[in-house]
Coordinates of C-alpha atoms and ligand atoms in Angstrom, one line a residue:
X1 CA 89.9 125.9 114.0
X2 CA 91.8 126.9 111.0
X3 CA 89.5 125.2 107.9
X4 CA 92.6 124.9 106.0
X5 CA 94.8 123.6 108.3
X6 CA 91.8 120.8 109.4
X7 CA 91.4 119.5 106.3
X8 CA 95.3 119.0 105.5
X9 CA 95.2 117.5 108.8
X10 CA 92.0 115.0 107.5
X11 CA 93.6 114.3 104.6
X12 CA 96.4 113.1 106.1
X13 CA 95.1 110.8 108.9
X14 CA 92.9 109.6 106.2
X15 CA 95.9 109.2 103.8
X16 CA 97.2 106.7 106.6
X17 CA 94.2 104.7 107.0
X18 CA 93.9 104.1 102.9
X19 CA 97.4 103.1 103.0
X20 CA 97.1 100.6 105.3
X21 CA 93.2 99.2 104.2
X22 CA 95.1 99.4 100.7
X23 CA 98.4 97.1 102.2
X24 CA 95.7 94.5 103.6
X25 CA 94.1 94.2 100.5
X26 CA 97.4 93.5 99.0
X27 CA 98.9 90.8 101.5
X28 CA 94.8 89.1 100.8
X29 CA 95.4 89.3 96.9
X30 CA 98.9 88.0 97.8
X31 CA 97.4 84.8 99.8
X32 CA 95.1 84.0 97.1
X33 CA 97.7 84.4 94.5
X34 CA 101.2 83.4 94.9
X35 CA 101.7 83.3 98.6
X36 CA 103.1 79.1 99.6
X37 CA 100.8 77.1 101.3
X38 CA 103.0 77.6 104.6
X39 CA 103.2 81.3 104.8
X40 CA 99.1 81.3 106.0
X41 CA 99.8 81.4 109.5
X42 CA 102.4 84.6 109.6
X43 CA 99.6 85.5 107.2
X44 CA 96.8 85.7 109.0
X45 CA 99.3 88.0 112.3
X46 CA 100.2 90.1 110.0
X47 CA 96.3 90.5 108.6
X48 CA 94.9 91.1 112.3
X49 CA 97.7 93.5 113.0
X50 CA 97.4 95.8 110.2
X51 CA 93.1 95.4 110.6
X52 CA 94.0 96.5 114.1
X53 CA 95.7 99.1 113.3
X54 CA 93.2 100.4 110.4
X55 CA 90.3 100.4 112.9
X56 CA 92.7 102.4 116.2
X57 CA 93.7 105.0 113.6
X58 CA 90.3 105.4 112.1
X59 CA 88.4 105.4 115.4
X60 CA 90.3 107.9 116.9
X61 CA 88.9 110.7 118.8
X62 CA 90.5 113.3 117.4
X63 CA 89.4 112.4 113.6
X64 CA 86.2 112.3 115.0
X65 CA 86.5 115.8 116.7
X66 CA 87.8 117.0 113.3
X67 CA 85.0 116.0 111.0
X68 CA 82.5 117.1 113.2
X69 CA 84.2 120.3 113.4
X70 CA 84.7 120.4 110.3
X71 CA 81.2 119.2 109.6
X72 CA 79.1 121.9 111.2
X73 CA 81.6 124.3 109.3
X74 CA 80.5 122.6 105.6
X75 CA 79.0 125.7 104.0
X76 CA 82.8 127.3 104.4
X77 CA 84.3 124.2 102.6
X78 CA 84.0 123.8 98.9
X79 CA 81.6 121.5 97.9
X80 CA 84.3 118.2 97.0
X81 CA 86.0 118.5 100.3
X82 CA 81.9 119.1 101.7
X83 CA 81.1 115.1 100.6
X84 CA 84.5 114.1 101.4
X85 CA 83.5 115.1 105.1
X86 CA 80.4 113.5 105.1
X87 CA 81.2 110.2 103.6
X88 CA 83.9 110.0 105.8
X89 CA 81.5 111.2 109.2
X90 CA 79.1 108.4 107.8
X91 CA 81.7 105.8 107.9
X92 CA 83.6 107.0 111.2
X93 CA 79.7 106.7 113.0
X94 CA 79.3 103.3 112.1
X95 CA 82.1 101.9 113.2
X96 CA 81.8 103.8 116.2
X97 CA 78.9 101.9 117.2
X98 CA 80.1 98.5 117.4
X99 CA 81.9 98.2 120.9
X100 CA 85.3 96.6 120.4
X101 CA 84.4 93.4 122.1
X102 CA 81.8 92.7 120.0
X103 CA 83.8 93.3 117.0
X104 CA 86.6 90.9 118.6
X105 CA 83.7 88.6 119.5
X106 CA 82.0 88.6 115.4
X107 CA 85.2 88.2 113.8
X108 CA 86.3 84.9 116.3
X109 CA 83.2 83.3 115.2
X110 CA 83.4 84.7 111.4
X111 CA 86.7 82.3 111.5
X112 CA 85.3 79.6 113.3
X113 CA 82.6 79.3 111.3
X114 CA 84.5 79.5 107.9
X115 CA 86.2 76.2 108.9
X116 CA 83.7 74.2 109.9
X117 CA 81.4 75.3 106.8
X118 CA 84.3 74.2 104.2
X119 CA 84.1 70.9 106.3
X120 CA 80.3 70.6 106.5
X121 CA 80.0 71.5 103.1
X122 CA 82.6 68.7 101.5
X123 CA 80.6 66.5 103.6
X124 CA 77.3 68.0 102.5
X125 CA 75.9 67.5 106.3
X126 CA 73.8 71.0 107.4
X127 CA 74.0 69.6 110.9
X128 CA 77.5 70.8 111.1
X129 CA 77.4 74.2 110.5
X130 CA 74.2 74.4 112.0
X131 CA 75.3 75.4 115.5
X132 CA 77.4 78.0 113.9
X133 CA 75.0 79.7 111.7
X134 CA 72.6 80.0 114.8
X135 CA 75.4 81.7 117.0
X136 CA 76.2 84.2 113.3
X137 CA 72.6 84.6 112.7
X138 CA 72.2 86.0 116.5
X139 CA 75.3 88.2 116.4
X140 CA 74.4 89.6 113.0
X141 CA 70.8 90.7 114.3
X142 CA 73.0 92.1 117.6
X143 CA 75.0 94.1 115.0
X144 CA 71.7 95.1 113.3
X145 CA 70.7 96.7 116.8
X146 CA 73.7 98.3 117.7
X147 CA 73.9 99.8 114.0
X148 CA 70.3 101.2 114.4
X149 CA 67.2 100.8 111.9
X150 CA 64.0 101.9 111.6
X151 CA 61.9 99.3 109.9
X152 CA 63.5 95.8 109.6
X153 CA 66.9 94.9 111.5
X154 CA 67.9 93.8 108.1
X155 CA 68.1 97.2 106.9
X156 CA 70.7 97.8 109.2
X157 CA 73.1 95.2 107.7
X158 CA 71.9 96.1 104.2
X159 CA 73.4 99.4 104.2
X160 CA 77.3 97.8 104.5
X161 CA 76.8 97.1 100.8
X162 CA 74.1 99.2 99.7
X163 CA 73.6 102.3 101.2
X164 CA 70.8 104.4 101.1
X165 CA 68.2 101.4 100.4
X166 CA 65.7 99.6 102.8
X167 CA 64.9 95.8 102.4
X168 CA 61.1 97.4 101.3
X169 CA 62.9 98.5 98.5
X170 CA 64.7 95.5 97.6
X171 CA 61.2 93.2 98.1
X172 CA 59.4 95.2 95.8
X173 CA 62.1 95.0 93.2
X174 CA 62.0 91.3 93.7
X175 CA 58.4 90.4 93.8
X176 CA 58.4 91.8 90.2
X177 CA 61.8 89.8 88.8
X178 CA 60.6 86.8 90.8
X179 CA 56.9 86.6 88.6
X180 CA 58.6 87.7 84.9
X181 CA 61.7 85.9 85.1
X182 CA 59.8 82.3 86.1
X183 CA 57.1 83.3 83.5
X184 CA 60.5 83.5 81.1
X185 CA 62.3 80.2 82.6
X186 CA 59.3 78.1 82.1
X187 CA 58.8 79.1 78.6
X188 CA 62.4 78.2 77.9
X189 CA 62.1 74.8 79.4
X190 CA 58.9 74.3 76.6
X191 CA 61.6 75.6 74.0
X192 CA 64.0 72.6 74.0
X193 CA 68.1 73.3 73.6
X194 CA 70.3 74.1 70.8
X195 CA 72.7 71.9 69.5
X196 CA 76.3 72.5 70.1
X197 CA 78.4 69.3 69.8
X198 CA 81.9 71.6 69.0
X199 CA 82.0 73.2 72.3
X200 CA 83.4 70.0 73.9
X201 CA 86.5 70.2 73.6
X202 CA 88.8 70.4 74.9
X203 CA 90.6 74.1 74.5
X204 CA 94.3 74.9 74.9
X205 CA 94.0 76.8 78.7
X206 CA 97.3 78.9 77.6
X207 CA 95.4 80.2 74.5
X208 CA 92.7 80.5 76.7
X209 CA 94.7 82.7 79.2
X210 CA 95.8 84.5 76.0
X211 CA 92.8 85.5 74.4
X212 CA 91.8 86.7 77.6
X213 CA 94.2 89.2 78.2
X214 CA 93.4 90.4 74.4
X215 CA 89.8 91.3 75.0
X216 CA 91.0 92.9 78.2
X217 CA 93.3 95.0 76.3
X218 CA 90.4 96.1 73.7
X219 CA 88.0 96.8 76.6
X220 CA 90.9 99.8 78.1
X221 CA 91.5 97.8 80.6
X222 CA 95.3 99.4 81.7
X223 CA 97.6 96.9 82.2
X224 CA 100.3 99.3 83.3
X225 CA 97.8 99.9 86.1
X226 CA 97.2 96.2 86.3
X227 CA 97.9 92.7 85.9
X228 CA 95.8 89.6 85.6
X229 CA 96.7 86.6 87.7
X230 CA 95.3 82.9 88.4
X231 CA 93.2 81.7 91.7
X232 CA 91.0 79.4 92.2
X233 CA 88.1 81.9 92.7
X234 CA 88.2 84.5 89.9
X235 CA 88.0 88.5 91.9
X236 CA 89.4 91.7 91.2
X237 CA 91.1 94.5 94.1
X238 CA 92.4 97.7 93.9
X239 CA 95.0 99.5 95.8
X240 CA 95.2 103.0 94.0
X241 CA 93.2 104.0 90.3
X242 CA 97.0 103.4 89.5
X243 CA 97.2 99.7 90.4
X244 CA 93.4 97.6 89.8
X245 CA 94.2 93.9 89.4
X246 CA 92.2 90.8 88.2
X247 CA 92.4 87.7 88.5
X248 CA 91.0 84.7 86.3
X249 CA 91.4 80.8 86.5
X250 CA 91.2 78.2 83.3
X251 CA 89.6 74.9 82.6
X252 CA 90.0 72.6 79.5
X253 CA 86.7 71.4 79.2
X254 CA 84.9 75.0 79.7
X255 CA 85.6 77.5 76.7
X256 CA 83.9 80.6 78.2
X257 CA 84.6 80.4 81.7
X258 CA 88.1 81.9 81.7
X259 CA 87.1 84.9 79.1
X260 CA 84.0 85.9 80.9
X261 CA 85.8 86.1 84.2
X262 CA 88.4 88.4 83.1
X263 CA 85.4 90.2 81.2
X264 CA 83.4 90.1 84.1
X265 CA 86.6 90.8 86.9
X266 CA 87.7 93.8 84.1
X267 CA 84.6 95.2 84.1
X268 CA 85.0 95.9 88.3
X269 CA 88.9 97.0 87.6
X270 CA 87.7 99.6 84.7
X271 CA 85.9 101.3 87.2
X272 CA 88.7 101.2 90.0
X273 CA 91.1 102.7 87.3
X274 CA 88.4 105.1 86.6
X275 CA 87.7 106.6 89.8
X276 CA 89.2 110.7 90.4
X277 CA 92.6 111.5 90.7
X278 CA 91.8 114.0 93.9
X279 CA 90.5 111.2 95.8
X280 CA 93.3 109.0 95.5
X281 CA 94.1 108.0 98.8
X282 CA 90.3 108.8 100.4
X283 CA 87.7 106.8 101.2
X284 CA 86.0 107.8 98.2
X285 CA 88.0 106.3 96.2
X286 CA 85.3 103.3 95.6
X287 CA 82.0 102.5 94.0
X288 CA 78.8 104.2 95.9
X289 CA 77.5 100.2 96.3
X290 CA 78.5 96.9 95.8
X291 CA 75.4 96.8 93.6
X292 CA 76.8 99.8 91.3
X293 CA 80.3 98.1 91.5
X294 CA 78.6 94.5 90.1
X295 CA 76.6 96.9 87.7
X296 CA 80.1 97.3 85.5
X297 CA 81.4 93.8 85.8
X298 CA 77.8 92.2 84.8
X299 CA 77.2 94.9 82.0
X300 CA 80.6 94.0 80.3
X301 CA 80.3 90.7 81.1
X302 CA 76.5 89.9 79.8
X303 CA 75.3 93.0 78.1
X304 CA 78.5 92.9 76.0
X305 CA 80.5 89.7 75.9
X306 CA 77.4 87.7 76.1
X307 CA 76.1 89.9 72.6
X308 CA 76.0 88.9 69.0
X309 CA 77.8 92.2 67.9
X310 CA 80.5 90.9 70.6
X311 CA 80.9 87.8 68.9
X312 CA 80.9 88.8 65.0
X313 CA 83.7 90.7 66.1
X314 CA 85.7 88.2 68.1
X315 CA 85.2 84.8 66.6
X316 CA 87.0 85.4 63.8
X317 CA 90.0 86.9 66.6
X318 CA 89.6 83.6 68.8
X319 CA 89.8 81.2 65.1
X320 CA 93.7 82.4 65.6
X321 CA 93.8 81.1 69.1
X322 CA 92.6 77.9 68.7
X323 CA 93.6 76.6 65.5
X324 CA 91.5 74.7 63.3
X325 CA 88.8 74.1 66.2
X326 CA 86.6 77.1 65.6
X327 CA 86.6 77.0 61.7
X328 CA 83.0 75.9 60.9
X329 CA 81.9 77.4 64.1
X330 CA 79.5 80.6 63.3
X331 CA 79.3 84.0 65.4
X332 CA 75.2 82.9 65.6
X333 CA 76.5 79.2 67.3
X334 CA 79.1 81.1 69.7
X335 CA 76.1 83.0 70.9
X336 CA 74.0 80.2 71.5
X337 CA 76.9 78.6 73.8
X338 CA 77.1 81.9 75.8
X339 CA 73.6 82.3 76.3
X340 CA 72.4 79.0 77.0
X341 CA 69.7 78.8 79.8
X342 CA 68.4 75.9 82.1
X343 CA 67.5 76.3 85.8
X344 CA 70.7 74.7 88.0
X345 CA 71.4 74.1 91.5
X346 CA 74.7 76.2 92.2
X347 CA 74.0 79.9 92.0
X348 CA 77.8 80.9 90.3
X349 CA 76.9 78.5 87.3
X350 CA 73.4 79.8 86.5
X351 CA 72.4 82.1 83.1
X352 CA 71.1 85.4 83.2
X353 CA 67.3 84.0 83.4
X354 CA 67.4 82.1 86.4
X355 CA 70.4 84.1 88.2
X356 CA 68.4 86.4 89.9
X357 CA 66.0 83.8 91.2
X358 CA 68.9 82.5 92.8
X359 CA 69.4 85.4 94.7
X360 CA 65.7 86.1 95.4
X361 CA 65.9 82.4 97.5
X362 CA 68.8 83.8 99.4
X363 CA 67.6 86.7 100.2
X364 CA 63.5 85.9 101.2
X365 CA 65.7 83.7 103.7
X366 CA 68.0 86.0 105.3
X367 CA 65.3 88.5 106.1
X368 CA 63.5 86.2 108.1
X369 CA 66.9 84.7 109.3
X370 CA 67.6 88.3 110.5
X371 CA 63.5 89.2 111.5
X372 CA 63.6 86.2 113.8
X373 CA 60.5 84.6 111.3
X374 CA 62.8 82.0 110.5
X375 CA 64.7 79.1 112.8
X376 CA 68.4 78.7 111.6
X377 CA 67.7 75.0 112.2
X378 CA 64.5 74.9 109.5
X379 CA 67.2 76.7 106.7
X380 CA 67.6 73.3 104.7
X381 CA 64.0 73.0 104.6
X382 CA 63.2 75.6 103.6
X383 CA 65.8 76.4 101.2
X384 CA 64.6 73.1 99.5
X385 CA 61.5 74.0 99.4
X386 CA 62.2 78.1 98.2
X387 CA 64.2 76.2 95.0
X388 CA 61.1 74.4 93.9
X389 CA 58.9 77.0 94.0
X390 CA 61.7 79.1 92.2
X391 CA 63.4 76.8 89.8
X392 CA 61.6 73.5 89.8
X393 CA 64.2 71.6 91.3
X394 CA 64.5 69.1 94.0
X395 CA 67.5 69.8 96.0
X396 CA 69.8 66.2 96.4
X397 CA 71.9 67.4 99.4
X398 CA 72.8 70.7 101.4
X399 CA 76.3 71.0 99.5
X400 CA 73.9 72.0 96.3
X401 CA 71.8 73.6 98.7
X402 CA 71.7 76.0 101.1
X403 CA 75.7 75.0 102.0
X404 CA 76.8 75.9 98.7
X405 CA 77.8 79.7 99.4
X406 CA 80.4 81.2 101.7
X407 CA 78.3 84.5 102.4
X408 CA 76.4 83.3 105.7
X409 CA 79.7 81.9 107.0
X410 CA 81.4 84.7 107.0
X411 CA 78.8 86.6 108.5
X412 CA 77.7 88.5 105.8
X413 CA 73.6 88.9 105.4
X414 CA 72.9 91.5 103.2
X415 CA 75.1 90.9 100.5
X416 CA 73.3 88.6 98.2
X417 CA 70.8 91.7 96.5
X418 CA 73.2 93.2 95.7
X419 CA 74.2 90.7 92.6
X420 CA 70.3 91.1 91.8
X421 CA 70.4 94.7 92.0
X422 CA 73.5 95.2 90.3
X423 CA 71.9 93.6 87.2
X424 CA 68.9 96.3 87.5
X425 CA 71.6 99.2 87.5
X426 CA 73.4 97.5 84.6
X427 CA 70.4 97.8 82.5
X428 CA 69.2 101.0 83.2
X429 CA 72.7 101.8 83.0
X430 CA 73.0 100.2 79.3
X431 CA 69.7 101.8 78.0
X432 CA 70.7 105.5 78.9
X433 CA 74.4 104.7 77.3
X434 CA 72.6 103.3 74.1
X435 CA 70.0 106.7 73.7
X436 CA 73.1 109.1 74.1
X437 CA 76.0 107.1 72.5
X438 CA 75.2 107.2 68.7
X439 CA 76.4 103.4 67.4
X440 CA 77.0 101.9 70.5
X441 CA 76.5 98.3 69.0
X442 CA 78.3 99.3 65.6
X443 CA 81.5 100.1 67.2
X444 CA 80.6 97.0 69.8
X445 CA 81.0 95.0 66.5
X446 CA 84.0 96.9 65.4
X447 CA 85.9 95.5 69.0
X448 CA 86.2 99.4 69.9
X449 CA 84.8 99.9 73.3
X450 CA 86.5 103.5 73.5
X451 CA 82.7 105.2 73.2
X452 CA 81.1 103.0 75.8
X453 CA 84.1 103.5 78.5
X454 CA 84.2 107.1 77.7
X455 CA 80.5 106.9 78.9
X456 CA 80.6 104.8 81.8
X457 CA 84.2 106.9 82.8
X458 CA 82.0 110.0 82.8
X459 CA 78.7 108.8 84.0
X460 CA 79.5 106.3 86.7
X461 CA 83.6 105.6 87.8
X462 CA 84.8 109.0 88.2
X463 CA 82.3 110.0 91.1
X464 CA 83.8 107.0 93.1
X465 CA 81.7 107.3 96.6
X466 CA 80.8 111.1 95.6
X467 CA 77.5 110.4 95.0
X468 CA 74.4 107.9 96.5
X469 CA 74.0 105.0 94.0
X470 CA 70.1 105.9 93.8
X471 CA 71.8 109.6 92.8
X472 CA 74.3 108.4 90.5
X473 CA 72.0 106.3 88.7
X474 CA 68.8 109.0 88.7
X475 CA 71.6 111.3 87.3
X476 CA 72.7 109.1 84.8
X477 CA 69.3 107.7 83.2
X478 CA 66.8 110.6 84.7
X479 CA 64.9 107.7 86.6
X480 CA 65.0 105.7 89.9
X481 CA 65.7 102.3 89.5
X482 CA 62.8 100.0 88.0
X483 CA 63.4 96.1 86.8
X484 CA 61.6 97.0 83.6
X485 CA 64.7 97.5 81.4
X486 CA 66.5 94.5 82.8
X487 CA 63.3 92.2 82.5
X488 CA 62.9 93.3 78.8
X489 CA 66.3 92.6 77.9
X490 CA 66.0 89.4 79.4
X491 CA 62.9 89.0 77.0
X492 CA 64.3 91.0 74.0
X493 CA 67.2 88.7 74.4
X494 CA 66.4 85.5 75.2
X495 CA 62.9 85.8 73.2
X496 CA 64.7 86.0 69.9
X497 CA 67.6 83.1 70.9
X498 CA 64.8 80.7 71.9
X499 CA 62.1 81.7 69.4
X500 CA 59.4 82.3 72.1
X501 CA 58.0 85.1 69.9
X502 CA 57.8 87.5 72.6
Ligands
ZN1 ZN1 81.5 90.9 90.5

């Protein structure tokens, strides 16, 4: 084979396949955004066709011939078109070992299941979904077998978001979050809560949307590569570095939640627009790990928009947005508001002190959901039971319990760490920025981000899927990852805001 000629010839067939994964993504941001009511079944043909499609031309024989060919010839290739072949080889095994039926089979019951979970969950009645979950909890552990593992069958479904780590790992992690960051909620709950009668209410949702798309604009956030848009759940896609949208969604009574959704949904879409030119149009084109990808939306979110510098800076912008209801407000009180922490029920509502514990709950249950240790029947019990231990809360009902999430109904075990862990990366992220960006914080205050995107531009977006997250990150900061800088944050942070002298 002709090197050359082989990897035009990759390049193209993968070109197709982006373009069509990229053409999904759109017609899904489309359904979520703007597409009528009506238009979801013609929708959902057009979804499974092009899907179709993606998998035939990415399965094909003759791509696989060509990276293996092209793979046992690697020390001839440079050493960019040398990852590009393995990434790609990486993917192209996997989905080589799920037989077609059973993929037909998985995503039948993924849709099935999605229904009768938004019903059981409005009537907050586990017994519903129950029958479901069992038949998704015992095709998930067949995936895990057809996938191949060595340890835990939950490694297997692990490494569709987070390659390159083994559940192990992720316990160890946990074990130590789980201890320090109840040790910190507890201490809290002693503290007693500030007082913030302003933040009532209620706030104009246009200015809202306004002042939204402002701090987007300051964060370098390119909206000539992007757009922000309203749905019900806040996300961001991308379908090229050239075109990374958000989305964000409004509510009178809750002054944050719009700002720190596009903060948090920009933070994802800076690091799509940040990934290489040359590997537009490849599979590379992406973040190494979900975890990595939530590192940049959390660390703009909470590192930064959830800061005191942030706020010095911005309060006085906001005053103009809302006239007359933030003038005796100070940047000190705005931080307060931000940062306030009490254990909750629902996961997507809770602070950075008790989200992680969240997340340990979810996942100490799907490892034994996927090890067989645990019944799907016994999940309400011992979700209930998981979030007392955790967060010293009885649970009223399963739609604040274990029904409140769409992750298990769509099949999806494995996902949950990666929030967890994405906090970790952020932190250990933010720490090396700070030690080699002189006046990080100083230009914070000023509203000029330039320094800290230039940073995370170099350091983490523009080596897409080139490198392993544990690479990326050990590159970035000289260390594997470790909870200690996120659990002294946590501590540095909320120490000072709720005077626990630690
Ligand atoms: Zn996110």
């Amino acid at each position: 084979m002709n090197i050359n000629a082989g990897l035009q010839d990759l390049r193209h067939r993968l070109g197709e396949v982006s373009d069509i994964h990229n053409a999904i993504a759109l017609l899904q941001w489309d359904q979520e955004t703007y597409m009528p009511p009506k238009g979801a079944e013609a929708r959902s043909w057009q979804l499974a066709t092009l899907s179709a499609l993606e998998h035939r031309l990415f399965t094909a024989e003759r791509l696989g011939e060509l990276l293996r060919e092209l793979h046992e010839r690697a020390d001839a290739l440079d050493a960019a078109d040398a990852v590009l072949v393995e990434v790609a080889l990486y993917d192209y095994d996997r989905a080589l070992k799920l037989p077609e039926d059973f993929v037909h089979t998985f995503a039948a019951e993924q849709s099935k299941a999605l229904a009768v979970w938004v019903d059981a969950r409005q009537a907050s009645d586990f017994g519903m979904f129950r029958p479901n979950l069992e038949r998704l909890v015992a095709l998930a552990r067949q995936r895990a077998e057809y996938l191949g593992y060595v340890d835990s069958p939950y490694d297997a479904l692990l490494a569709d978001y987070e390659r390159g780590m083994t559940s192990a790992e992720v316990k160890r992690l946990f074990t130590e979050l789980a201890a320090r960051q109840s040790n910190l909620v507890e201490r809290i709950a002693a503290a007693g809560q500030p007082e913030l009668p302003w933040l009532t209410g209620p706030w104009d949702e246009s200015a809202q949307w306004a002042f939204s798309l402002r701090v987007l604009k300051d964060m370098g956030y390119d909206f000539e590569a992007g757009r922000q848009d309203s749905s019900v759940h806040p996300f961001s896609v991308h379908f090229d570095t050239l075109d990374a949208r958000v989305t964000t969604r409004a509510a009178k009574d809750a002054l944050f939640s719009c700002l720190m959704s596009s903060i948090h949904e920009g933070g994802h879409a800076l690091y799509m627009q940040g990934h290489a030119e040359r590997d537009r149009r490849t599979l590379l084109c992406d973040a190494p790990s979900l975890a990595m990808h939530e590192s940049q939306s959390r660390m703009w979110e909470n590192v930064i928009g959830r800061s005191l510098p942030f706020w010095r800076h911005y309060l006085p912008v906001m005053r103009d947005f809302f006239p007359g209801q933030l003038d005796t407000v100070t940047p000190e009180e705005v931080y307060a508001a931000v940062n306030l922490a009490k254990p909750s029920l629902i996961r997507v509502d809770a602070d950075e002190c008790t989200y992680n514990l969240h997340i340990i709950i979810r996942f100490e249950l799907e490892v034994a959901l996927i090890e067989g240790s645990l019944d799907p029947s016994s999940v309400p019990e011992a979700w209930n039971s998981k979030v007392r231990e955790y967060l010293g809360l009885e649970v009223p009902d399963d739609a604040r319990g274990c029904l409140q999430d769409i992750h298990w109904a769509h099949g999806a075990f494995g996902y949950f760490p990666t929030y967890a862990l994405g906090n970790l990366y952020a932190a250990q992220l933010f720490n090396a920025m700070l030690e080699q960006v002189p006046g990080l914080w100083e230009s914070v205050e000023q509203g000029d981000f330039r320094p800290m995107l230039a940073w995370l531009r170099t350091n983490v977006h523009v080596h897409g899927r080139r490198k392993l997250a544990r690479e990326l990150l050990r590159d970035a900061t000289g260390a594997d990852l470790s909870p200690e800088p996120y659990i002294a944050y946590l501590n540095h942070k909320f120490g000072a805001l709720y005077s626990l002298g630690i």
